[in-house]
Amino acid sequence: KDKNSFIDKKSQENSLIYGIVDSDITDNTTISVGASYEENNKDGVMGGGASLPSFYSDGTKTNFSRSKSYMFDWSKWDTSITSYFTDVKHYFDNDISLNMSYSHNEIHTKDRIVTDISGVLNKDGSGLSATASKYPQKIKRDNIDIYDSIPFELVKKEHEIIVGTQYNKEND
């Protein structure tokens, strides 16, 4: 999906492909397995000093268009995300369920080049300075989630206790 912005030089393009397979292993057990690949390409990425100043150094108001941007043409943030997951759910005869999930994500920032503006703007255009930074990244995330859902009745009302554990690991 393409997204253009009212801000000069800013745009975004996203694409996603995914697949999921669900299967009943037994009458009481289901499994789901899936994978996805996503690309996010952003142009005109602003850094922490993200906007032009509203006032000049002498206190008078600037008159920039709402779409005015200081971003360089080569300022971008391109990322790909590859994900895999599996879920297993088992129902016991007493309606207690055991749920187990595992997911793995790989996030690869191919190009993250951002522009930061700092300083105080003078009416003659001086006073601001720009810096550009590049931040390539490769992040791997693993998540394991295991929990029980235990329904019960108390004082003629239905209740549920959920007990579980979760493990997360991230490497970059």
PDB file of N, CA, C and O in Angstrom, residues 6-83:
ATOM      1  N   PHE A   6       1.074  14.941   3.004  1.00  0.00           N
ATOM      2  CA  PHE A   6       1.003  16.355   2.637  1.00  0.00           C
ATOM      3  C   PHE A   6       2.343  17.042   2.882  1.00  0.00           C
ATOM      4  O   PHE A   6       2.588  18.135   2.411  1.00  0.00           O
ATOM      5  N   ILE A   7       3.231  16.390   3.616  1.00  0.00           N
ATOM      6  CA  ILE A   7       4.548  16.957   3.914  1.00  0.00           C
ATOM      7  C   ILE A   7       5.470  16.705   2.724  1.00  0.00           C
ATOM      8  O   ILE A   7       5.555  15.579   2.223  1.00  0.00           O
ATOM      9  N   ASP A   8       6.155  17.728   2.280  1.00  0.00           N
ATOM     10  CA  ASP A   8       7.077  17.611   1.152  1.00  0.00           C
ATOM     11  C   ASP A   8       8.094  16.502   1.386  1.00  0.00           C
ATOM     12  O   ASP A   8       8.624  16.356   2.486  1.00  0.00           O
ATOM     13  N   LYS A   9       8.364  15.723   0.356  1.00  0.00           N
ATOM     14  CA  LYS A   9       9.395  14.679   0.326  1.00  0.00           C
ATOM     15  C   LYS A   9       9.075  13.471   1.205  1.00  0.00           C
ATOM     16  O   LYS A   9       9.906  12.593   1.371  1.00  0.00           O
ATOM     17  N   LYS A  10       7.890  13.400   1.795  1.00  0.00           N
ATOM     18  CA  LYS A  10       7.562  12.298   2.698  1.00  0.00           C
ATOM     19  C   LYS A  10       6.566  11.358   2.025  1.00  0.00           C
ATOM     20  O   LYS A  10       5.521  11.787   1.539  1.00  0.00           O
ATOM     21  N   SER A  11       6.909  10.065   2.010  1.00  0.00           N
ATOM     22  CA  SER A  11       6.013   9.045   1.474  1.00  0.00           C
ATOM     23  C   SER A  11       6.342   7.712   2.131  1.00  0.00           C
ATOM     24  O   SER A  11       7.380   7.552   2.759  1.00  0.00           O
ATOM     25  N   GLN A  12       5.438   6.756   1.950  1.00  0.00           N
ATOM     26  CA  GLN A  12       5.625   5.442   2.545  1.00  0.00           C
ATOM     27  C   GLN A  12       4.996   4.403   1.634  1.00  0.00           C
ATOM     28  O   GLN A  12       3.904   4.601   1.116  1.00  0.00           O
ATOM     29  N   GLU A  13       5.686   3.277   1.469  1.00  0.00           N
ATOM     30  CA  GLU A  13       5.171   2.161   0.688  1.00  0.00           C
ATOM     31  C   GLU A  13       5.327   0.894   1.513  1.00  0.00           C
ATOM     32  O   GLU A  13       6.414   0.600   2.013  1.00  0.00           O
ATOM     33  N   ASN A  14       4.243   0.145   1.683  1.00  0.00           N
ATOM     34  CA  ASN A  14       4.253  -1.082   2.469  1.00  0.00           C
ATOM     35  C   ASN A  14       3.764  -2.240   1.615  1.00  0.00           C
ATOM     36  O   ASN A  14       2.840  -2.067   0.816  1.00  0.00           O
ATOM     37  N   SER A  15       4.355  -3.408   1.810  1.00  0.00           N
ATOM     38  CA  SER A  15       3.847  -4.620   1.172  1.00  0.00           C
ATOM     39  C   SER A  15       3.947  -5.767   2.175  1.00  0.00           C
ATOM     40  O   SER A  15       4.826  -5.791   3.028  1.00  0.00           O
ATOM     41  N   LEU A  16       3.009  -6.717   2.060  1.00  0.00           N
ATOM     42  CA  LEU A  16       2.917  -7.816   3.018  1.00  0.00           C
ATOM     43  C   LEU A  16       2.416  -9.059   2.294  1.00  0.00           C
ATOM     44  O   LEU A  16       1.483  -8.987   1.495  1.00  0.00           O
ATOM     45  N   ILE A  17       3.060 -10.185   2.590  1.00  0.00           N
ATOM     46  CA  ILE A  17       2.569 -11.478   2.131  1.00  0.00           C
ATOM     47  C   ILE A  17       2.581 -12.398   3.344  1.00  0.00           C
ATOM     48  O   ILE A  17       3.518 -12.356   4.151  1.00  0.00           O
ATOM     49  N   TYR A  18       1.540 -13.193   3.505  1.00  0.00           N
ATOM     50  CA  TYR A  18       1.489 -14.078   4.661  1.00  0.00           C
ATOM     51  C   TYR A  18       0.669 -15.321   4.341  1.00  0.00           C
ATOM     52  O   TYR A  18      -0.126 -15.345   3.393  1.00  0.00           O
ATOM     53  N   GLY A  19       0.870 -16.332   5.141  1.00  0.00           N
ATOM     54  CA  GLY A  19       0.104 -17.565   5.017  1.00  0.00           C
ATOM     55  C   GLY A  19      -0.065 -18.207   6.374  1.00  0.00           C
ATOM     56  O   GLY A  19       0.813 -18.125   7.226  1.00  0.00           O
ATOM     57  N   ILE A  20      -1.225 -18.820   6.555  1.00  0.00           N
ATOM     58  CA  ILE A  20      -1.547 -19.498   7.814  1.00  0.00           C
ATOM     59  C   ILE A  20      -2.227 -20.820   7.483  1.00  0.00           C
ATOM     60  O   ILE A  20      -3.094 -20.874   6.604  1.00  0.00           O
ATOM     61  N   VAL A  21      -1.830 -21.874   8.199  1.00  0.00           N
ATOM     62  CA  VAL A  21      -2.464 -23.172   8.063  1.00  0.00           C
ATOM     63  C   VAL A  21      -2.975 -23.569   9.445  1.00  0.00           C
ATOM     64  O   VAL A  21      -2.215 -23.558  10.416  1.00  0.00           O
ATOM     65  N   ASP A  22      -4.260 -23.901   9.535  1.00  0.00           N
ATOM     66  CA  ASP A  22      -4.873 -24.384  10.774  1.00  0.00           C
ATOM     67  C   ASP A  22      -5.254 -25.843  10.580  1.00  0.00           C
ATOM     68  O   ASP A  22      -5.740 -26.229   9.507  1.00  0.00           O
ATOM     69  N   SER A  23      -5.067 -26.646  11.625  1.00  0.00           N
ATOM     70  CA  SER A  23      -5.422 -28.049  11.529  1.00  0.00           C
ATOM     71  C   SER A  23      -5.896 -28.568  12.878  1.00  0.00           C
ATOM     72  O   SER A  23      -5.369 -28.178  13.921  1.00  0.00           O
ATOM     73  N   ASP A  24      -6.889 -29.446  12.827  1.00  0.00           N
ATOM     74  CA  ASP A  24      -7.334 -30.152  14.023  1.00  0.00           C
ATOM     75  C   ASP A  24      -6.538 -31.447  14.108  1.00  0.00           C
ATOM     76  O   ASP A  24      -6.708 -32.350  13.285  1.00  0.00           O
ATOM     77  N   ILE A  25      -5.646 -31.530  15.077  1.00  0.00           N
ATOM     78  CA  ILE A  25      -4.832 -32.722  15.265  1.00  0.00           C
ATOM     79  C   ILE A  25      -5.678 -33.856  15.836  1.00  0.00           C
ATOM     80  O   ILE A  25      -5.591 -34.995  15.405  1.00  0.00           O
ATOM     81  N   THR A  26      -6.485 -33.515  16.837  1.00  0.00           N
ATOM     82  CA  THR A  26      -7.467 -34.431  17.409  1.00  0.00           C
ATOM     83  C   THR A  26      -8.743 -33.629  17.610  1.00  0.00           C
ATOM     84  O   THR A  26      -8.801 -32.440  17.282  1.00  0.00           O
ATOM     85  N   ASP A  27      -9.767 -34.257  18.182  1.00  0.00           N
ATOM     86  CA  ASP A  27     -11.007 -33.527  18.478  1.00  0.00           C
ATOM     87  C   ASP A  27     -10.773 -32.408  19.485  1.00  0.00           C
ATOM     88  O   ASP A  27     -11.519 -31.440  19.522  1.00  0.00           O
ATOM     89  N   ASN A  28      -9.736 -32.533  20.310  1.00  0.00           N
ATOM     90  CA  ASN A  28      -9.484 -31.561  21.372  1.00  0.00           C
ATOM     91  C   ASN A  28      -8.230 -30.711  21.152  1.00  0.00           C
ATOM     92  O   ASN A  28      -7.917 -29.871  21.987  1.00  0.00           O
ATOM     93  N   THR A  29      -7.493 -30.939  20.070  1.00  0.00           N
ATOM     94  CA  THR A  29      -6.222 -30.237  19.871  1.00  0.00           C
ATOM     95  C   THR A  29      -6.171 -29.612  18.474  1.00  0.00           C
ATOM     96  O   THR A  29      -6.434 -30.288  17.481  1.00  0.00           O
ATOM     97  N   THR A  30      -5.825 -28.326  18.450  1.00  0.00           N
ATOM     98  CA  THR A  30      -5.646 -27.626  17.174  1.00  0.00           C
ATOM     99  C   THR A  30      -4.234 -27.056  17.101  1.00  0.00           C
ATOM    100  O   THR A  30      -3.617 -26.761  18.125  1.00  0.00           O
ATOM    101  N   ILE A  31      -3.752 -26.909  15.876  1.00  0.00           N
ATOM    102  CA  ILE A  31      -2.438 -26.303  15.648  1.00  0.00           C
ATOM    103  C   ILE A  31      -2.582 -25.292  14.512  1.00  0.00           C
ATOM    104  O   ILE A  31      -3.329 -25.511  13.562  1.00  0.00           O
ATOM    105  N   SER A  32      -1.860 -24.200  14.659  1.00  0.00           N
ATOM    106  CA  SER A  32      -1.787 -23.179  13.615  1.00  0.00           C
ATOM    107  C   SER A  32      -0.312 -22.907  13.351  1.00  0.00           C
ATOM    108  O   SER A  32       0.482 -22.793  14.280  1.00  0.00           O
ATOM    109  N   VAL A  33       0.037 -22.798  12.097  1.00  0.00           N
ATOM    110  CA  VAL A  33       1.400 -22.489  11.695  1.00  0.00           C
ATOM    111  C   VAL A  33       1.314 -21.394  10.645  1.00  0.00           C
ATOM    112  O   VAL A  33       0.458 -21.437   9.758  1.00  0.00           O
ATOM    113  N   GLY A  34       2.183 -20.393  10.770  1.00  0.00           N
ATOM    114  CA  GLY A  34       2.122 -19.300   9.812  1.00  0.00           C
ATOM    115  C   GLY A  34       3.450 -18.616   9.621  1.00  0.00           C
ATOM    116  O   GLY A  34       4.395 -18.804  10.387  1.00  0.00           O
ATOM    117  N   ALA A  35       3.499 -17.832   8.554  1.00  0.00           N
ATOM    118  CA  ALA A  35       4.693 -17.052   8.245  1.00  0.00           C
ATOM    119  C   ALA A  35       4.263 -15.803   7.494  1.00  0.00           C
ATOM    120  O   ALA A  35       3.205 -15.771   6.849  1.00  0.00           O
ATOM    121  N   SER A  36       5.106 -14.760   7.594  1.00  0.00           N
ATOM    122  CA  SER A  36       4.827 -13.531   6.843  1.00  0.00           C
ATOM    123  C   SER A  36       6.130 -12.843   6.486  1.00  0.00           C
ATOM    124  O   SER A  36       7.163 -13.046   7.142  1.00  0.00           O
ATOM    125  N   TYR A  37       6.052 -12.045   5.435  1.00  0.00           N
ATOM    126  CA  TYR A  37       7.174 -11.198   5.036  1.00  0.00           C
ATOM    127  C   TYR A  37       6.594  -9.824   4.713  1.00  0.00           C
ATOM    128  O   TYR A  37       5.620  -9.703   3.963  1.00  0.00           O
ATOM    129  N   GLU A  38       7.199  -8.801   5.318  1.00  0.00           N
ATOM    130  CA  GLU A  38       6.686  -7.439   5.170  1.00  0.00           C
ATOM    131  C   GLU A  38       7.830  -6.497   4.826  1.00  0.00           C
ATOM    132  O   GLU A  38       8.925  -6.633   5.369  1.00  0.00           O
ATOM    133  N   GLU A  39       7.562  -5.575   3.925  1.00  0.00           N
ATOM    134  CA  GLU A  39       8.523  -4.516   3.615  1.00  0.00           C
ATOM    135  C   GLU A  39       7.868  -3.171   3.850  1.00  0.00           C
ATOM    136  O   GLU A  39       6.733  -2.944   3.424  1.00  0.00           O
ATOM    137  N   ASN A  40       8.588  -2.301   4.542  1.00  0.00           N
ATOM    138  CA  ASN A  40       8.146  -0.934   4.802  1.00  0.00           C
ATOM    139  C   ASN A  40       9.242  -0.003   4.308  1.00  0.00           C
ATOM    140  O   ASN A  40      10.355  -0.045   4.815  1.00  0.00           O
ATOM    141  N   ASN A  41       8.919   0.804   3.336  1.00  0.00           N
ATOM    142  CA  ASN A  41       9.886   1.741   2.772  1.00  0.00           C
ATOM    143  C   ASN A  41       9.362   3.157   2.954  1.00  0.00           C
ATOM    144  O   ASN A  41       8.329   3.521   2.399  1.00  0.00           O
ATOM    145  N   LYS A  42      10.082   3.924   3.750  1.00  0.00           N
ATOM    146  CA  LYS A  42       9.677   5.296   4.055  1.00  0.00           C
ATOM    147  C   LYS A  42      10.711   6.258   3.483  1.00  0.00           C
ATOM    148  O   LYS A  42      11.909   6.068   3.681  1.00  0.00           O
ATOM    149  N   ASP A  43      10.251   7.266   2.803  1.00  0.00           N
ATOM    150  CA  ASP A  43      11.114   8.345   2.319  1.00  0.00           C
ATOM    151  C   ASP A  43      10.779   9.614   3.079  1.00  0.00           C
ATOM    152  O   ASP A  43       9.641   9.815   3.501  1.00  0.00           O
ATOM    153  N   GLY A  44      11.775  10.469   3.243  1.00  0.00           N
ATOM    154  CA  GLY A  44      11.552  11.733   3.940  1.00  0.00           C
ATOM    155  C   GLY A  44      11.414  11.561   5.430  1.00  0.00           C
ATOM    156  O   GLY A  44      10.564  12.172   6.074  1.00  0.00           O
ATOM    157  N   VAL A  45      12.258  10.731   6.024  1.00  0.00           N
ATOM    158  CA  VAL A  45      12.179  10.436   7.454  1.00  0.00           C
ATOM    159  C   VAL A  45      12.847  11.544   8.255  1.00  0.00           C
ATOM    160  O   VAL A  45      13.970  11.945   7.976  1.00  0.00           O
ATOM    161  N   MET A  46      12.119  12.032   9.250  1.00  0.00           N
ATOM    162  CA  MET A  46      12.652  13.065  10.139  1.00  0.00           C
ATOM    163  C   MET A  46      13.189  12.411  11.399  1.00  0.00           C
ATOM    164  O   MET A  46      12.659  11.411  11.853  1.00  0.00           O
ATOM    165  N   GLY A  47      14.207  13.001  11.989  1.00  0.00           N
ATOM    166  CA  GLY A  47      14.771  12.490  13.233  1.00  0.00           C
ATOM    167  C   GLY A  47      14.098  13.121  14.432  1.00  0.00           C
ATOM    168  O   GLY A  47      12.955  13.568  14.373  1.00  0.00           O
ATOM    169  N   GLY A  48      14.829  13.188  15.553  1.00  0.00           N
ATOM    170  CA  GLY A  48      14.281  13.714  16.800  1.00  0.00           C
ATOM    171  C   GLY A  48      13.892  15.175  16.717  1.00  0.00           C
ATOM    172  O   GLY A  48      12.870  15.586  17.240  1.00  0.00           O
ATOM    173  N   GLY A  49      14.697  15.999  16.060  1.00  0.00           N
ATOM    174  CA  GLY A  49      14.341  17.394  15.842  1.00  0.00           C
ATOM    175  C   GLY A  49      13.477  17.458  14.598  1.00  0.00           C
ATOM    176  O   GLY A  49      13.941  17.766  13.514  1.00  0.00           O
ATOM    177  N   ALA A  50      12.207  17.099  14.754  1.00  0.00           N
ATOM    178  CA  ALA A  50      11.396  16.721  13.608  1.00  0.00           C
ATOM    179  C   ALA A  50      10.721  17.863  12.851  1.00  0.00           C
ATOM    180  O   ALA A  50      10.288  17.666  11.739  1.00  0.00           O
ATOM    181  N   SER A  51      10.589  19.011  13.392  1.00  0.00           N
ATOM    182  CA  SER A  51       9.814  20.028  12.683  1.00  0.00           C
ATOM    183  C   SER A  51      10.559  21.356  12.616  1.00  0.00           C
ATOM    184  O   SER A  51      11.450  21.629  13.408  1.00  0.00           O
ATOM    185  N   LEU A  52      10.155  22.128  11.650  1.00  0.00           N
ATOM    186  CA  LEU A  52      10.715  23.474  11.544  1.00  0.00           C
ATOM    187  C   LEU A  52      10.175  24.332  12.674  1.00  0.00           C
ATOM    188  O   LEU A  52       9.050  24.130  13.137  1.00  0.00           O
ATOM    189  N   PRO A  53      10.944  25.319  13.106  1.00  0.00           N
ATOM    190  CA  PRO A  53      10.493  26.134  14.249  1.00  0.00           C
ATOM    191  C   PRO A  53       9.284  27.000  13.893  1.00  0.00           C
ATOM    192  O   PRO A  53       9.102  27.404  12.746  1.00  0.00           O
ATOM    193  N   SER A  54       8.483  27.267  14.885  1.00  0.00           N
ATOM    194  CA  SER A  54       7.305  28.127  14.714  1.00  0.00           C
ATOM    195  C   SER A  54       7.654  29.599  14.874  1.00  0.00           C
ATOM    196  O   SER A  54       6.890  30.464  14.447  1.00  0.00           O
ATOM    197  N   PHE A  55       8.801  29.869  15.504  1.00  0.00           N
ATOM    198  CA  PHE A  55       9.193  31.250  15.768  1.00  0.00           C
ATOM    199  C   PHE A  55      10.651  31.468  15.390  1.00  0.00           C
ATOM    200  O   PHE A  55      11.475  30.561  15.501  1.00  0.00           O
ATOM    201  N   TYR A  56      10.955  32.663  14.950  1.00  0.00           N
ATOM    202  CA  TYR A  56      12.337  33.069  14.708  1.00  0.00           C
ATOM    203  C   TYR A  56      13.010  33.356  16.045  1.00  0.00           C
ATOM    204  O   TYR A  56      12.341  33.485  17.081  1.00  0.00           O
ATOM    205  N   SER A  57      14.310  33.515  16.011  1.00  0.00           N
ATOM    206  CA  SER A  57      15.069  33.767  17.231  1.00  0.00           C
ATOM    207  C   SER A  57      14.657  35.062  17.918  1.00  0.00           C
ATOM    208  O   SER A  57      14.788  35.190  19.136  1.00  0.00           O
ATOM    209  N   ASP A  58      14.094  36.027  17.174  1.00  0.00           N
ATOM    210  CA  ASP A  58      13.666  37.288  17.790  1.00  0.00           C
ATOM    211  C   ASP A  58      12.242  37.225  18.343  1.00  0.00           C
ATOM    212  O   ASP A  58      11.707  38.211  18.838  1.00  0.00           O
ATOM    213  N   GLY A  59      11.588  36.049  18.251  1.00  0.00           N
ATOM    214  CA  GLY A  59      10.252  35.875  18.811  1.00  0.00           C
ATOM    215  C   GLY A  59       9.122  36.063  17.814  1.00  0.00           C
ATOM    216  O   GLY A  59       7.968  35.759  18.134  1.00  0.00           O
ATOM    217  N   THR A  60       9.381  36.560  16.624  1.00  0.00           N
ATOM    218  CA  THR A  60       8.302  36.716  15.635  1.00  0.00           C
ATOM    219  C   THR A  60       7.978  35.354  15.015  1.00  0.00           C
ATOM    220  O   THR A  60       8.831  34.470  14.918  1.00  0.00           O
ATOM    221  N   LYS A  61       6.732  35.217  14.615  1.00  0.00           N
ATOM    222  CA  LYS A  61       6.225  33.945  14.090  1.00  0.00           C
ATOM    223  C   LYS A  61       6.743  33.711  12.669  1.00  0.00           C
ATOM    224  O   LYS A  61       6.770  34.607  11.849  1.00  0.00           O
ATOM    225  N   THR A  62       7.142  32.469  12.405  1.00  0.00           N
ATOM    226  CA  THR A  62       7.525  32.081  11.045  1.00  0.00           C
ATOM    227  C   THR A  62       6.250  31.890  10.229  1.00  0.00           C
ATOM    228  O   THR A  62       5.151  31.792  10.781  1.00  0.00           O
ATOM    229  N   ASN A  63       6.395  31.801   8.939  1.00  0.00           N
ATOM    230  CA  ASN A  63       5.227  31.654   8.074  1.00  0.00           C
ATOM    231  C   ASN A  63       5.436  30.479   7.116  1.00  0.00           C
ATOM    232  O   ASN A  63       5.184  30.609   5.921  1.00  0.00           O
ATOM    233  N   PHE A  64       5.885  29.347   7.629  1.00  0.00           N
ATOM    234  CA  PHE A  64       6.116  28.184   6.784  1.00  0.00           C
ATOM    235  C   PHE A  64       4.794  27.534   6.411  1.00  0.00           C
ATOM    236  O   PHE A  64       3.869  27.469   7.218  1.00  0.00           O
ATOM    237  N   SER A  65       4.735  27.013   5.208  1.00  0.00           N
ATOM    238  CA  SER A  65       3.591  26.222   4.777  1.00  0.00           C
ATOM    239  C   SER A  65       3.534  24.961   5.636  1.00  0.00           C
ATOM    240  O   SER A  65       4.559  24.451   6.098  1.00  0.00           O
ATOM    241  N   ARG A  66       2.352  24.445   5.838  1.00  0.00           N
ATOM    242  CA  ARG A  66       2.173  23.235   6.623  1.00  0.00           C
ATOM    243  C   ARG A  66       2.927  22.057   6.004  1.00  0.00           C
ATOM    244  O   ARG A  66       3.348  21.137   6.685  1.00  0.00           O
ATOM    245  N   SER A  67       3.120  22.083   4.700  1.00  0.00           N
ATOM    246  CA  SER A  67       3.792  20.990   4.006  1.00  0.00           C
ATOM    247  C   SER A  67       5.307  21.167   3.916  1.00  0.00           C
ATOM    248  O   SER A  67       6.008  20.282   3.466  1.00  0.00           O
ATOM    249  N   LYS A  68       5.827  22.287   4.366  1.00  0.00           N
ATOM    250  CA  LYS A  68       7.262  22.582   4.268  1.00  0.00           C
ATOM    251  C   LYS A  68       8.068  21.570   5.077  1.00  0.00           C
ATOM    252  O   LYS A  68       7.739  21.243   6.211  1.00  0.00           O
ATOM    253  N   SER A  69       9.139  21.073   4.458  1.00  0.00           N
ATOM    254  CA  SER A  69       9.972  20.079   5.115  1.00  0.00           C
ATOM    255  C   SER A  69      11.435  20.397   4.875  1.00  0.00           C
ATOM    256  O   SER A  69      11.817  20.840   3.794  1.00  0.00           O
ATOM    257  N   TYR A  70      12.262  20.156   5.862  1.00  0.00           N
ATOM    258  CA  TYR A  70      13.702  20.338   5.732  1.00  0.00           C
ATOM    259  C   TYR A  70      14.397  19.037   5.332  1.00  0.00           C
ATOM    260  O   TYR A  70      15.601  18.997   5.174  1.00  0.00           O
ATOM    261  N   MET A  71      13.649  17.962   5.175  1.00  0.00           N
ATOM    262  CA  MET A  71      14.250  16.653   4.948  1.00  0.00           C
ATOM    263  C   MET A  71      15.005  16.609   3.621  1.00  0.00           C
ATOM    264  O   MET A  71      14.585  17.190   2.629  1.00  0.00           O
ATOM    265  N   PHE A  72      16.106  15.891   3.620  1.00  0.00           N
ATOM    266  CA  PHE A  72      16.866  15.690   2.403  1.00  0.00           C
ATOM    267  C   PHE A  72      16.193  14.621   1.549  1.00  0.00           C
ATOM    268  O   PHE A  72      15.515  13.734   2.065  1.00  0.00           O
ATOM    269  N   ASP A  73      16.402  14.682   0.244  1.00  0.00           N
ATOM    270  CA  ASP A  73      15.795  13.712  -0.665  1.00  0.00           C
ATOM    271  C   ASP A  73      16.213  12.280  -0.345  1.00  0.00           C
ATOM    272  O   ASP A  73      15.472  11.341  -0.590  1.00  0.00           O
ATOM    273  N   TRP A  74      17.415  12.091   0.194  1.00  0.00           N
ATOM    274  CA  TRP A  74      17.919  10.754   0.476  1.00  0.00           C
ATOM    275  C   TRP A  74      17.594  10.266   1.886  1.00  0.00           C
ATOM    276  O   TRP A  74      18.033   9.200   2.296  1.00  0.00           O
ATOM    277  N   SER A  75      16.816  11.013   2.632  1.00  0.00           N
ATOM    278  CA  SER A  75      16.437  10.611   3.985  1.00  0.00           C
ATOM    279  C   SER A  75      15.381   9.507   3.887  1.00  0.00           C
ATOM    280  O   SER A  75      14.318   9.711   3.311  1.00  0.00           O
ATOM    281  N   LYS A  76      15.685   8.311   4.436  1.00  0.00           N
ATOM    282  CA  LYS A  76      14.756   7.191   4.295  1.00  0.00           C
ATOM    283  C   LYS A  76      14.901   6.194   5.438  1.00  0.00           C
ATOM    284  O   LYS A  76      15.836   6.259   6.225  1.00  0.00           O
ATOM    285  N   TRP A  77      13.948   5.279   5.502  1.00  0.00           N
ATOM    286  CA  TRP A  77      13.955   4.219   6.503  1.00  0.00           C
ATOM    287  C   TRP A  77      13.311   2.999   5.867  1.00  0.00           C
ATOM    288  O   TRP A  77      12.096   2.889   5.812  1.00  0.00           O
ATOM    289  N   ASP A  78      14.122   2.063   5.375  1.00  0.00           N
ATOM    290  CA  ASP A  78      13.626   0.864   4.705  1.00  0.00           C
ATOM    291  C   ASP A  78      13.829  -0.335   5.614  1.00  0.00           C
ATOM    292  O   ASP A  78      14.941  -0.605   6.062  1.00  0.00           O
ATOM    293  N   THR A  79      12.743  -1.073   5.869  1.00  0.00           N
ATOM    294  CA  THR A  79      12.762  -2.176   6.818  1.00  0.00           C
ATOM    295  C   THR A  79      12.052  -3.391   6.235  1.00  0.00           C
ATOM    296  O   THR A  79      11.032  -3.246   5.568  1.00  0.00           O
ATOM    297  N   SER A  80      12.591  -4.570   6.508  1.00  0.00           N
ATOM    298  CA  SER A  80      11.886  -5.812   6.171  1.00  0.00           C
ATOM    299  C   SER A  80      11.711  -6.626   7.457  1.00  0.00           C
ATOM    300  O   SER A  80      12.567  -6.600   8.335  1.00  0.00           O
ATOM    301  N   ILE A  81      10.572  -7.314   7.544  1.00  0.00           N
ATOM    302  CA  ILE A  81      10.248  -8.116   8.728  1.00  0.00           C
ATOM    303  C   ILE A  81       9.818  -9.505   8.260  1.00  0.00           C
ATOM    304  O   ILE A  81       8.865  -9.632   7.489  1.00  0.00           O
ATOM    305  N   THR A  82      10.528 -10.520   8.738  1.00  0.00           N
ATOM    306  CA  THR A  82      10.168 -11.907   8.452  1.00  0.00           C
ATOM    307  C   THR A  82       9.699 -12.524   9.761  1.00  0.00           C
ATOM    308  O   THR A  82      10.391 -12.429  10.773  1.00  0.00           O
ATOM    309  N   SER A  83       8.524 -13.142   9.737  1.00  0.00           N
ATOM    310  CA  SER A  83       7.933 -13.698  10.966  1.00  0.00           C
ATOM    311  C   SER A  83       7.468 -15.134  10.733  1.00  0.00           C
ATOM    312  O   SER A  83       6.941 -15.454   9.660  1.00  0.00           O
TER     313      SER A  83
END
